[in-house]
Short mmCIF file of C-alpha atoms in Angstrom, two decimals:
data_model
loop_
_atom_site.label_atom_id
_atom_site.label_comp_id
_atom_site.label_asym_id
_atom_site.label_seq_id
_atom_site.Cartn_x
_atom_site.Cartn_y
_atom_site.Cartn_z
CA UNK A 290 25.51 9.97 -84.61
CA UNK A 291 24.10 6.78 -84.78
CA UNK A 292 26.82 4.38 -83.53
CA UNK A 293 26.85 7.13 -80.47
CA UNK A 294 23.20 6.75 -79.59
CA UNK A 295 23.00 2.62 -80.26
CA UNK A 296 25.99 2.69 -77.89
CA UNK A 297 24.63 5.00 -75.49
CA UNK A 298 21.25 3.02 -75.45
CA UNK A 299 23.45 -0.61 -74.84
CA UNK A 300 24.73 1.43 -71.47
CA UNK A 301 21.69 2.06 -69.92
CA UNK A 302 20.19 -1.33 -70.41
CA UNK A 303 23.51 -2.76 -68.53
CA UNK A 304 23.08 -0.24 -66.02
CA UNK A 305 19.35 -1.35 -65.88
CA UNK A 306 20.50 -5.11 -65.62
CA UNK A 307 23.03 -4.67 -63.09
CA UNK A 308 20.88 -2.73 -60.53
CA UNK A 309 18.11 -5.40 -60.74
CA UNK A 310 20.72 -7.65 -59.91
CA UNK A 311 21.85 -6.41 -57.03
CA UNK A 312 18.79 -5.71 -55.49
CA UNK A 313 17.89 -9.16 -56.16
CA UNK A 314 21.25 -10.09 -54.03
CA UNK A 315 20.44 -7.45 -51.01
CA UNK A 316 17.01 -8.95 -50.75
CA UNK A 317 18.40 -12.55 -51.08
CA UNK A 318 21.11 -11.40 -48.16
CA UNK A 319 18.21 -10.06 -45.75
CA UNK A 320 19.94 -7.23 -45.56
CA UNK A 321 16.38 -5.15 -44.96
CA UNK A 322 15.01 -5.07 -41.85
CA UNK A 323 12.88 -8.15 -41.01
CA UNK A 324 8.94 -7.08 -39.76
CA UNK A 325 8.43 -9.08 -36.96
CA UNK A 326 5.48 -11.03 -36.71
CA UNK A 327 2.56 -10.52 -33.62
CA UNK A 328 3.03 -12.30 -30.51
CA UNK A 329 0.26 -14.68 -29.98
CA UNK A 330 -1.77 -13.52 -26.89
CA UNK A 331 -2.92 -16.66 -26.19
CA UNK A 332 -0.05 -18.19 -23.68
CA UNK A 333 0.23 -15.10 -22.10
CA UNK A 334 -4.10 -15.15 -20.93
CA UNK A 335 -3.98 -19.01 -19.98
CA UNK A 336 -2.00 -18.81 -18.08
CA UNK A 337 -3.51 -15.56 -16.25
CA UNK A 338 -6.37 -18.33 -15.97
CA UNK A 339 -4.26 -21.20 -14.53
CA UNK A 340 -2.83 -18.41 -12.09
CA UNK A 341 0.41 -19.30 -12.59
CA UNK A 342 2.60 -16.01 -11.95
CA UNK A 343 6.16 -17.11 -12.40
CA UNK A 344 4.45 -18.12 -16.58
CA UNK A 345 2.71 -14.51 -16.42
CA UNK A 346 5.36 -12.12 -15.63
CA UNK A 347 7.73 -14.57 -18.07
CA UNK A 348 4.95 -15.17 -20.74
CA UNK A 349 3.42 -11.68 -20.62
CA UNK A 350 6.39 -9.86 -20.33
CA UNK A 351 6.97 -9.54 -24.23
CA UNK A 352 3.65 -9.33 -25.53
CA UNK A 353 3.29 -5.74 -23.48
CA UNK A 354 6.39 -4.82 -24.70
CA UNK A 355 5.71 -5.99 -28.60
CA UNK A 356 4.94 -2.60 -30.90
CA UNK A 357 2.50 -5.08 -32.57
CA UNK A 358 0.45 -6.06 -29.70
CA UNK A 359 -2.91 -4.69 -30.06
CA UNK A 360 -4.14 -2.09 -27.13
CA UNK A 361 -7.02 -4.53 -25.56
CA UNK A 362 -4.02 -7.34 -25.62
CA UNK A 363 -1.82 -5.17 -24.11
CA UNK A 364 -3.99 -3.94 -21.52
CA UNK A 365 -5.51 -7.78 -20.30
CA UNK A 366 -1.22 -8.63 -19.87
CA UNK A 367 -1.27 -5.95 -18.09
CA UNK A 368 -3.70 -6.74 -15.75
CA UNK A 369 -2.44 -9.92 -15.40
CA UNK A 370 1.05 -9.40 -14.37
CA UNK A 371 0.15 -6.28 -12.00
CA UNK A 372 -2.11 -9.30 -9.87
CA UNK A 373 1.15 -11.67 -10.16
CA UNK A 374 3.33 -9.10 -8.87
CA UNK A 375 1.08 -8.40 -6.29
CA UNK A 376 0.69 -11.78 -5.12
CA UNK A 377 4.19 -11.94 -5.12
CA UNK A 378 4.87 -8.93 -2.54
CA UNK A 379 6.40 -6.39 -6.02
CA UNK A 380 4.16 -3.71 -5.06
CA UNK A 381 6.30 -1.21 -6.80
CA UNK A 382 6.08 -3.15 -10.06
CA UNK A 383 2.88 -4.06 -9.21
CA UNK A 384 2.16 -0.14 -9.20
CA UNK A 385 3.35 0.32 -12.18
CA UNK A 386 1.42 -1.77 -14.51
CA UNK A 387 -1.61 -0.74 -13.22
CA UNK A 388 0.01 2.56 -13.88
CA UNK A 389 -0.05 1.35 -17.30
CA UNK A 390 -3.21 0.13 -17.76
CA UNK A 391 -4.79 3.05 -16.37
CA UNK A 392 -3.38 5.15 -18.96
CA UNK A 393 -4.54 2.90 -21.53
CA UNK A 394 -7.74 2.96 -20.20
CA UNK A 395 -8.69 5.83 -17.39
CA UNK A 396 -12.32 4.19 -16.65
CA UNK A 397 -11.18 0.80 -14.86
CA UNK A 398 -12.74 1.55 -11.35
CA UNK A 399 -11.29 -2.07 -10.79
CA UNK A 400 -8.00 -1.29 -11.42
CA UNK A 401 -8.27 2.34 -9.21
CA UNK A 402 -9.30 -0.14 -6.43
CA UNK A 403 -6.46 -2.44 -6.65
CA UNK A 404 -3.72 0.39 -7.15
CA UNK A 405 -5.28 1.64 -3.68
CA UNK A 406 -5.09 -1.12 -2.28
CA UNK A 407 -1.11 -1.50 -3.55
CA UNK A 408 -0.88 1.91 -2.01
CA UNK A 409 -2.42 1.03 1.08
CA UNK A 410 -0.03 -2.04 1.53
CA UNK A 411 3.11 0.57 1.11
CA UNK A 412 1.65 2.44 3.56
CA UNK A 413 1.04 5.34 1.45
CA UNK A 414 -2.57 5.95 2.70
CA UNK A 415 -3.25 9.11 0.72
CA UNK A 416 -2.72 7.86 -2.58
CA UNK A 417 -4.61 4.72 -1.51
CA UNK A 418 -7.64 7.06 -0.20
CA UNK A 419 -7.64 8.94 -3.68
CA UNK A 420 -7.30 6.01 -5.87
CA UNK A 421 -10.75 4.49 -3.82
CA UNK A 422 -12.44 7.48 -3.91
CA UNK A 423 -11.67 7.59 -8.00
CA UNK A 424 -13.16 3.94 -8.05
CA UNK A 425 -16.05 4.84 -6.62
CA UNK A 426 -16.62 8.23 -8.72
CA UNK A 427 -16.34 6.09 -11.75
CA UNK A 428 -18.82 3.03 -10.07
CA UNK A 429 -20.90 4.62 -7.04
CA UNK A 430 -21.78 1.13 -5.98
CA UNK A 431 -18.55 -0.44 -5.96
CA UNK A 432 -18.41 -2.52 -2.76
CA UNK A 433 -15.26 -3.03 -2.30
CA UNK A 434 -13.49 0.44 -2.83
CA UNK A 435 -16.80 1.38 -0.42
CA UNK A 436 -15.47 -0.36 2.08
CA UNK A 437 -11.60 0.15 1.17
CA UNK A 438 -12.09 3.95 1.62
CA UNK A 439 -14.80 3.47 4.40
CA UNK A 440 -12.08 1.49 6.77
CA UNK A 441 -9.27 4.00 5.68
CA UNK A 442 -10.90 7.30 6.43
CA UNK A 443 -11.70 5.68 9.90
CA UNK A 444 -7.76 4.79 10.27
CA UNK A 445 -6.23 8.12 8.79
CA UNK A 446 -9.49 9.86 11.75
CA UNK A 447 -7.50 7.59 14.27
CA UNK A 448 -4.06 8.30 13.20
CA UNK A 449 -4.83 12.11 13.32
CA UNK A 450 -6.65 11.69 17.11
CA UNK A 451 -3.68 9.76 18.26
CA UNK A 452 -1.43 12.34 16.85
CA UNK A 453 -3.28 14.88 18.95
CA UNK A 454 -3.20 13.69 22.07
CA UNK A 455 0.66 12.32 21.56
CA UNK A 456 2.77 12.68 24.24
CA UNK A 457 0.16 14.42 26.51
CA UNK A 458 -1.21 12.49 29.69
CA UNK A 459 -4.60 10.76 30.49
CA UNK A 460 -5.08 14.63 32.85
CA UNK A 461 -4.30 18.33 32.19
CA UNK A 462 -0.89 19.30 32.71
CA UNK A 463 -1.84 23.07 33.30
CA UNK A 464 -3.46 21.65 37.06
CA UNK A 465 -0.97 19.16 37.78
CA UNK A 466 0.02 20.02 41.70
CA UNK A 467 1.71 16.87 42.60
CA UNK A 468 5.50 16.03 41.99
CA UNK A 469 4.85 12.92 40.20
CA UNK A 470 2.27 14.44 37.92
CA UNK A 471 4.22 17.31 37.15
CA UNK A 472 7.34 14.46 36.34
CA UNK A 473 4.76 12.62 34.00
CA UNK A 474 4.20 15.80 32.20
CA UNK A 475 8.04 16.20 31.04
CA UNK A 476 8.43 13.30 29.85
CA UNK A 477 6.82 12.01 27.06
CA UNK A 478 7.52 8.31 27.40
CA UNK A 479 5.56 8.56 31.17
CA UNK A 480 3.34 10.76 29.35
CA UNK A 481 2.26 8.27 26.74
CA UNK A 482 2.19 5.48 29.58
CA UNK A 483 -0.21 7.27 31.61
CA UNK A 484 -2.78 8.15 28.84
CA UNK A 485 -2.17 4.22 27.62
CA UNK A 486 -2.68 2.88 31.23
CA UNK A 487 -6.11 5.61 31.45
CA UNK A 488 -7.39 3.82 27.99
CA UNK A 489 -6.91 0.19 28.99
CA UNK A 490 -8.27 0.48 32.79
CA UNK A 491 -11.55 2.29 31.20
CA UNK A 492 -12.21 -0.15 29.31
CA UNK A 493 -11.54 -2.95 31.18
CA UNK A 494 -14.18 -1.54 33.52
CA UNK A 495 -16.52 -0.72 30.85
CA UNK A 496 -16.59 -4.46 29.91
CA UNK A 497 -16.47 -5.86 33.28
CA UNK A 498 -19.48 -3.48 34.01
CA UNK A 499 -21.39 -4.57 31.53
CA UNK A 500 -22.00 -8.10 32.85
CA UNK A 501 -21.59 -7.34 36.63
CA UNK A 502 -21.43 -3.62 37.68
CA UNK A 503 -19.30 -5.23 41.13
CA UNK A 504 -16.96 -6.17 39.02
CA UNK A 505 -16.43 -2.91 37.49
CA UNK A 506 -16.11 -0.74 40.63
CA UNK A 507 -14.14 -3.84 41.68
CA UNK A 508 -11.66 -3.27 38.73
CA UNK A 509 -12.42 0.84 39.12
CA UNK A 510 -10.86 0.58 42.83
CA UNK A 511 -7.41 -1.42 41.48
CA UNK A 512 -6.78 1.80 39.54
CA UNK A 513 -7.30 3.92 42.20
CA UNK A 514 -5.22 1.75 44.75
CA UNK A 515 -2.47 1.77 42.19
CA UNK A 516 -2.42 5.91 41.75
CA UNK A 517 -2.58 6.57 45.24
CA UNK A 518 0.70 3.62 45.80
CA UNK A 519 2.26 5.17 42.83
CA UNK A 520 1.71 9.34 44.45
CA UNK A 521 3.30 7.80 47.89
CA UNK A 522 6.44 5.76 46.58
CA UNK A 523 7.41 8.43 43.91
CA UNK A 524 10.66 10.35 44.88
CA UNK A 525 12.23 7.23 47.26
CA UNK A 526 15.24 5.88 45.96
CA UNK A 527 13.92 2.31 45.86
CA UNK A 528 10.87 3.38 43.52
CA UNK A 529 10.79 2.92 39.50
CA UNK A 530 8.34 4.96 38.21
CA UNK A 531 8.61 3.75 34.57
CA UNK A 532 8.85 0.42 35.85
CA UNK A 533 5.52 0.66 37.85
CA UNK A 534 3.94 1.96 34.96
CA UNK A 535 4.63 -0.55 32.62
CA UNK A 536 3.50 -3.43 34.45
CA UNK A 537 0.71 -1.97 35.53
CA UNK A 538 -0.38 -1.71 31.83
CA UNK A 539 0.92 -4.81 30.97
CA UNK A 540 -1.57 -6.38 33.70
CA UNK A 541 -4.67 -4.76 32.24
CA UNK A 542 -3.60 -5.83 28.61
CA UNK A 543 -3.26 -9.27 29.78
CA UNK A 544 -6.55 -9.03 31.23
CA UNK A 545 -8.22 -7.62 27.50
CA UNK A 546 -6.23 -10.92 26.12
CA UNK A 547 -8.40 -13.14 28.70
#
């Protein structure tokens, strides 16, 4: 039994040997997956200071996408290449780090304001109107998202009173008696021309009232002079209704322009 268990004993220590050894030579080989150190912040943020965007989106690019980068790290690179993307016209990528950093952190009423203001610049006003309206719930007296949803509300309340009246004439259709009128009213593109024509020739007189009331029911009389020409040439075969029309407008936008 003896020379069994001595020899059984001898095979275990070789075994023993031989698998140190060869872990020894996998760890010599870097066969194990290297950890990969962090990425120093640092070149990324100056040059955010130096404003240099092509060095942002190239510098900052891996240390947001580095596992090891810490959250406030991530979120300042963040920052930083949303305003270089901005500033060079990549709203959409713009968007989305600020998409980013918002998730990281869903109390930046800075970063609400300048994702509206990306919005706003796509021309996607309701998502612009909600992300100033979040910057504000989060910071009542933040100025700028005041005024950012201030000025849009007013545009989206002129957008919706232009749709209204689009296509409809500066008078009501339903009492239109005259041919012309009645020709105005089918067509949109007259349509449009006569409410745009009723617009600038109010207040053209409104301002040249202001100063000089002559000179408004001076300015008041061209309008009527150029209805009643425009009721007795329409229907001859020599008269452009359209054309009239437009150059009519065109002279009281040159006079706003003065």
């Amino acid at each position: 039994m003896q020379p069994h268990f001595t020899s059984a004993v001898q095979g275990l220590v070789v075994a023993a040997v031989l698998w140190t050894t060869l872990s020894q030579a996998v760890a010599a080989t870097g066969t194990e997956p290297a950890i990969a150190p962090p990425i120093d912040p640092a070149p990324c943020f100056a040059a955010a200071e130096a404003h240099d965007d092509d060095k942002i989106i190239a510098i900052c690019g891996p240390l947001i996408d580095a596992e090891k980068t810490s959250g406030a790290d991530r979120l300042k690179a963040l920052i930083a290449r949303a305003g270089a993307f901005d500033r060079k016209e990549q709203i959409d990528r713009a968007i989305g780090d600020d998409d980013a950093a918002l998730l990281l952190d869903p109390t930046l009423a800075d970063i609400f304001n300048a994702r509206g203001e990306l919005w706003r610049k796509k021309g996607d006003r309701q998502h612009a109107l909600a992300d100033f309206a979040a910057a504000i719930k989060l910071k009542p007296d933040h100025a700028a998202a005041k005024s950012n949803y201030r000025s849009l509300a007013l545009e989206l309340e002129r957008i919706g009173a232009q749709m209204a009246v689009n296509n409809r004439p500066s008078f009501d259709c339903a009492s239109a008696r005259r041919a012309v009128e009645k020709a105005i009213c089918a067509n949109p593109d007259l349509a449009n021309l006569d409410r745009q024509i009723a617009v600038a020739n109010a207040k053209a007189v409104r301002e040249a009232g202001s100063g000089n009331p002559g000179a408004g029911r001076a300015l008041q009389r061209e309008q009527d002079d150029f209805i009643a020409r425009r009721n007795a040439a329409f229907g001859r075969p020599d008269y452009d209704l359209q054309k009239a029309m437009k150059e009519r407008l065109d002279h009281l936008l040159a006079m706003e322009r003065r």
